[in-house]
Short mmCIF file of C-alpha atoms in Angstrom, two decimals:
data_model
loop_
_atom_site.label_atom_id
_atom_site.label_comp_id
_atom_site.label_asym_id
_atom_site.label_seq_id
_atom_site.Cartn_x
_atom_site.Cartn_y
_atom_site.Cartn_z
CA VAL A 1 80.20 69.90 65.16
CA ARG A 2 81.33 73.04 66.53
CA ASN A 3 78.31 73.19 68.78
CA THR A 4 79.04 69.79 69.97
CA MET A 5 82.82 70.54 70.72
CA LEU A 6 81.65 73.60 72.65
CA VAL A 7 79.20 71.67 74.83
CA ARG A 8 81.95 69.15 75.55
CA VAL A 9 84.38 71.90 76.67
CA VAL A 10 81.81 73.45 78.85
CA PHE A 11 80.98 69.98 80.39
CA PHE A 12 84.52 69.09 81.22
CA CYS A 13 85.13 72.56 82.67
CA SER A 14 82.19 72.31 84.87
CA ILE A 15 83.24 68.96 86.07
CA PHE A 16 86.68 70.22 86.90
CA ILE A 17 85.31 73.47 88.66
CA PHE A 18 82.72 71.03 90.61
CA GLY A 19 85.46 68.73 91.47
CA ALA A 20 87.82 71.45 92.85
CA ALA A 21 84.74 72.85 94.85
CA THR A 22 84.10 69.65 96.17
CA GLU A 23 87.63 68.94 97.23
CA CYS A 24 87.62 72.22 98.98
CA THR A 25 84.37 71.51 100.90
CA ARG A 26 84.47 67.81 101.44
CA GLY A 27 84.05 66.42 105.15
CA ASN A 28 82.02 69.04 107.03
CA ASN A 29 82.18 66.71 110.07
CA ALA A 30 85.88 66.00 109.92
CA THR A 31 88.02 66.49 113.12
CA LEU A 32 91.48 66.05 111.58
CA PRO A 33 93.37 69.27 111.74
CA GLY A 34 95.05 68.42 108.36
CA LEU A 35 91.69 68.49 106.55
CA LEU A 36 90.52 71.72 108.25
CA LYS A 37 93.73 73.41 107.14
CA LYS A 38 93.33 72.13 103.69
CA ARG A 39 89.74 73.42 103.64
CA ILE A 40 90.57 76.84 104.77
CA LEU A 41 93.69 77.60 102.55
CA CYS A 42 92.32 75.68 99.36
CA LYS A 43 91.75 78.97 97.57
CA TYR A 44 93.70 81.08 99.77
CA ASP A 45 96.73 83.30 98.00
CA PRO A 46 99.54 84.14 100.39
CA LYS A 47 100.70 86.82 97.91
CA VAL A 48 97.52 88.90 98.34
CA PRO A 49 97.27 90.91 101.56
CA PRO A 50 94.07 90.45 103.57
CA GLY A 51 92.70 94.00 102.66
CA SER A 52 93.76 97.27 101.22
CA SER A 53 94.86 98.60 104.60
CA VAL A 54 95.94 96.17 107.26
CA THR A 55 96.48 97.08 111.00
CA LEU A 56 99.39 94.77 112.28
CA ASN A 57 100.04 94.52 116.18
CA LEU A 58 103.28 93.60 117.42
CA PHE A 59 104.32 91.87 120.58
CA VAL A 60 108.03 91.76 121.38
CA TYR A 61 109.64 89.31 123.85
CA ILE A 62 113.32 89.92 124.48
CA LYS A 63 114.99 86.82 125.38
CA ASP A 64 118.53 87.66 125.52
CA LEU A 65 121.04 90.47 125.02
CA ARG A 66 124.69 90.67 124.30
CA VAL A 67 126.95 93.88 124.14
CA LEU A 68 129.90 94.09 121.73
CA GLU A 69 131.47 97.34 122.88
CA ASP A 70 134.36 97.43 120.55
CA GLU A 71 131.97 97.09 117.55
CA ASN A 72 129.22 99.30 118.94
CA ILE A 73 126.69 96.60 118.46
CA LEU A 74 123.82 95.10 120.81
CA TYR A 75 122.74 91.66 119.67
CA VAL A 76 119.24 91.28 120.41
CA TYR A 77 117.58 88.00 120.65
CA TYR A 78 114.04 88.06 120.66
CA THR A 79 110.51 86.47 119.95
CA LEU A 80 108.27 88.67 117.58
CA THR A 81 104.50 88.08 117.38
CA ARG A 82 102.65 89.72 114.64
CA SER A 83 98.75 89.60 114.76
CA TRP A 84 96.20 90.85 112.17
CA LYS A 85 92.45 90.17 111.14
CA ASP A 86 91.72 88.16 107.96
CA ASP A 87 87.93 87.56 107.40
CA TYR A 88 88.92 85.05 104.59
CA LEU A 89 90.13 82.65 107.22
CA LYS A 90 87.18 82.70 109.35
CA PHE A 91 85.71 78.93 110.12
CA GLU A 92 83.31 77.34 112.16
CA PRO A 93 85.00 75.13 115.12
CA GLN A 94 81.88 73.10 115.52
CA LYS A 95 82.18 71.61 112.09
CA PHE A 96 85.52 70.23 113.10
CA GLY A 97 85.29 68.78 116.32
CA GLY A 98 85.84 72.10 118.26
CA GLU A 99 89.20 72.71 116.63
CA ASP A 100 90.20 76.12 117.46
CA PRO A 101 92.73 77.69 116.85
CA ILE A 102 94.48 75.71 114.04
CA ARG A 103 98.31 75.97 113.76
CA LEU A 104 100.49 76.17 110.84
CA GLU A 105 104.14 76.61 109.80
CA TYR A 106 103.78 78.27 106.62
CA GLY A 107 101.33 79.19 103.80
CA LEU A 108 100.05 82.62 105.02
CA TRP A 109 100.57 86.10 103.76
CA ASN A 110 103.85 87.71 105.01
CA PRO A 111 103.79 91.22 105.85
CA GLY A 112 107.66 91.40 105.60
CA VAL A 113 108.22 92.81 109.28
CA VAL A 114 111.89 92.97 110.04
CA ALA A 115 114.32 94.98 112.36
CA LEU A 116 115.48 97.80 110.20
CA ASP A 117 118.97 99.43 109.76
CA THR A 118 120.67 96.60 111.62
CA LYS A 119 124.02 95.18 110.94
CA SER A 120 124.55 91.53 109.82
CA PRO A 121 124.75 89.56 112.69
CA ALA A 122 128.08 87.68 112.77
CA LEU A 123 127.38 85.65 115.84
CA TYR A 124 124.17 84.22 114.10
CA ASN A 125 125.50 80.73 113.74
CA GLU A 126 127.50 80.24 116.64
CA TRP A 127 124.84 81.77 119.18
CA TYR A 128 121.63 80.43 119.13
CA MET A 129 121.37 78.60 115.96
CA LYS A 130 122.13 75.35 117.44
CA GLU A 131 119.33 75.77 120.08
CA PHE A 132 116.69 77.13 117.96
CA ASP A 133 115.31 76.88 114.29
CA PHE A 134 114.79 80.51 113.00
CA ARG A 135 113.45 79.29 109.88
CA LYS A 136 110.00 78.31 111.31
CA ASN A 137 107.10 80.41 112.05
CA ARG A 138 104.47 79.52 114.58
CA ILE A 139 101.05 80.39 113.00
CA PHE A 140 97.72 80.36 114.82
CA ILE A 141 94.45 80.90 113.09
CA PHE A 142 91.44 81.46 115.22
CA ALA A 143 87.84 80.88 114.24
CA LYS A 144 86.79 84.60 113.97
CA GLY A 145 89.88 85.30 111.74
CA SER A 146 92.39 86.57 113.96
CA VAL A 147 96.03 85.44 112.95
CA TYR A 148 99.04 85.29 115.33
CA VAL A 149 102.47 84.59 113.54
CA GLN A 150 105.38 84.18 116.11
CA SER A 151 108.95 83.68 115.21
CA THR A 152 112.38 83.76 117.00
CA ARG A 153 115.06 86.30 115.68
CA ILE A 154 118.16 88.04 116.42
CA ALA A 155 119.34 91.60 115.34
CA ALA A 156 122.39 93.24 115.32
CA VAL A 157 121.62 96.87 116.52
CA HIS A 158 124.02 99.46 116.06
CA CYS A 159 124.70 101.65 119.05
CA GLU A 160 126.96 104.68 119.71
CA PHE A 161 128.49 103.90 122.93
CA ASP A 162 129.77 106.93 125.40
CA PHE A 163 132.36 105.59 127.70
CA TYR A 164 133.08 108.90 129.38
CA LEU A 165 131.69 107.90 132.67
CA TRP A 166 133.31 104.32 132.61
CA PRO A 167 132.94 102.02 134.59
CA PHE A 168 129.59 104.11 135.79
CA ASP A 169 128.36 104.37 132.22
CA ARG A 170 124.87 103.92 131.10
CA GLN A 171 124.00 103.20 127.28
CA THR A 172 121.05 103.47 125.37
CA CYS A 173 120.20 101.51 122.21
CA ARG A 174 117.24 101.60 119.82
CA MET A 175 115.92 99.05 117.56
CA LYS A 176 113.41 100.10 114.94
CA ILE A 177 110.86 97.50 113.36
CA GLY A 178 109.01 98.03 110.32
CA SER A 179 107.98 96.38 107.08
CA ALA A 180 110.36 95.82 104.12
CA LYS A 181 107.61 95.21 101.87
CA TYR A 182 104.74 97.48 102.17
CA SER A 183 104.06 101.24 102.90
CA GLN A 184 102.41 102.77 105.88
CA ASP A 185 99.38 103.11 103.68
CA GLU A 186 99.06 99.39 103.22
CA VAL A 187 100.10 98.13 106.57
CA LYS A 188 99.81 100.11 109.64
CA ILE A 189 102.28 98.78 112.18
CA ARG A 190 101.87 99.34 115.85
CA LEU A 191 102.75 97.95 119.44
CA SER A 192 99.89 95.86 120.49
CA PRO A 193 97.30 97.80 122.53
CA TYR A 194 96.15 94.71 124.42
CA GLY A 195 98.25 93.91 127.44
CA GLN A 196 102.04 94.15 127.66
CA ASP A 197 103.74 94.49 124.36
CA ILE A 198 107.42 94.45 125.43
CA ARG A 199 108.63 91.83 127.91
CA LEU A 200 112.11 90.91 128.97
CA GLN A 201 113.06 87.40 129.90
CA ARG A 202 115.98 88.44 132.49
CA LYS A 203 117.37 91.94 133.53
CA ASP A 204 120.91 90.39 134.48
CA GLN A 205 122.82 90.24 131.23
CA GLY A 206 126.27 89.47 132.61
CA ARG A 207 128.45 92.66 132.58
CA TRP A 208 125.28 94.74 131.98
CA ILE A 209 122.04 95.26 133.81
CA VAL A 210 119.07 96.22 131.84
CA GLU A 211 117.45 99.27 133.56
CA GLY A 212 114.60 99.43 131.26
CA ILE A 213 112.96 98.66 127.99
CA ASN A 214 110.52 100.93 126.33
CA GLY A 215 108.48 100.50 123.03
CA ARG A 216 106.62 103.22 121.11
CA ASN A 217 104.87 103.97 117.82
CA LEU A 218 106.83 106.50 115.85
CA THR A 219 104.39 109.05 114.47
CA ASP A 220 104.72 111.30 111.56
CA SER A 221 106.50 114.22 113.29
CA GLN A 222 108.96 111.76 114.61
CA LYS A 223 111.26 109.29 112.67
CA TRP A 224 109.73 107.24 109.84
CA ASP A 225 111.28 106.82 106.47
CA LEU A 226 109.69 109.36 104.03
CA ARG A 227 111.29 107.81 100.95
CA SER A 228 109.85 104.23 101.47
CA ARG A 229 106.91 105.51 103.85
CA GLN A 230 107.52 102.78 106.36
CA ARG A 231 105.80 103.26 109.55
CA GLN A 232 108.04 102.10 112.31
CA VAL A 233 107.98 100.82 115.91
CA GLU A 234 111.09 101.69 118.27
CA VAL A 235 112.28 99.72 121.01
CA GLU A 236 114.59 101.45 123.47
CA PHE A 237 117.04 99.60 125.57
CA ARG A 238 118.70 101.42 128.62
CA LEU A 239 121.72 99.67 130.05
CA LYS A 240 123.80 99.89 132.96
CA ARG A 241 127.35 98.58 133.45
CA ALA A 242 127.55 96.06 136.32
CA PHE A 243 130.76 95.76 138.36
CA ASP A 244 132.14 94.53 141.57
CA SER A 245 132.15 97.51 143.93
CA LEU A 246 134.51 95.66 146.32
CA SER A 247 136.95 94.80 143.82
CA MET A 248 136.96 98.47 142.67
CA ILE A 249 137.67 99.68 146.28
CA MET A 250 140.47 97.27 146.60
CA VAL A 251 142.09 98.45 143.38
CA VAL A 252 141.79 102.05 144.56
#
């Protein structure tokens, strides 16, 4: 009797495993993106990093800036793209009608990349929240396992403004980006070495003109958090106050 029960347990377990495997591998000639996503993510665990050490490339697209002089805050509205390689997500496009890349909105591993040491953005709801959905990610998975995750964000960067030369003053603000979940040994964050990694939508920001934006990878000898071992990327904003020269002359 005991042997019979054991045989039955093994039999039903085999059926279950076979059924799950069949569900994951069914439809080799399907062209529906939904079926392709299902097959790729069938046994994928978003809590597990794609390796013991992941290289993460960043692209930063600055869409708009706002300066709050009284509060020493620079509001940065930007699009952040993170890219990395995950061999587990490779697929063969020819089996799915040439679908490449595939697009998702959720379900992948999250490296926890954020703007560090920023204040709570008080203007979050009243500024761009009505125009854009900050909660959604745009995820693209390519056939060779390359992953691109793009999201729109806003950061309240603390700046120490110096108004000694007002109204001819120039200000410099710095935003640091790093992982809030992983150490530098687990996730190596860097600005993308491919193409232009920092872009600005428009230089004229009302009362301020953006003279330049630079990005750099902070090395060990520079500034990175020794306590949490967070490797950081720094984006530097150089601003010049805009004013009406004719009005200034008339006032004088």
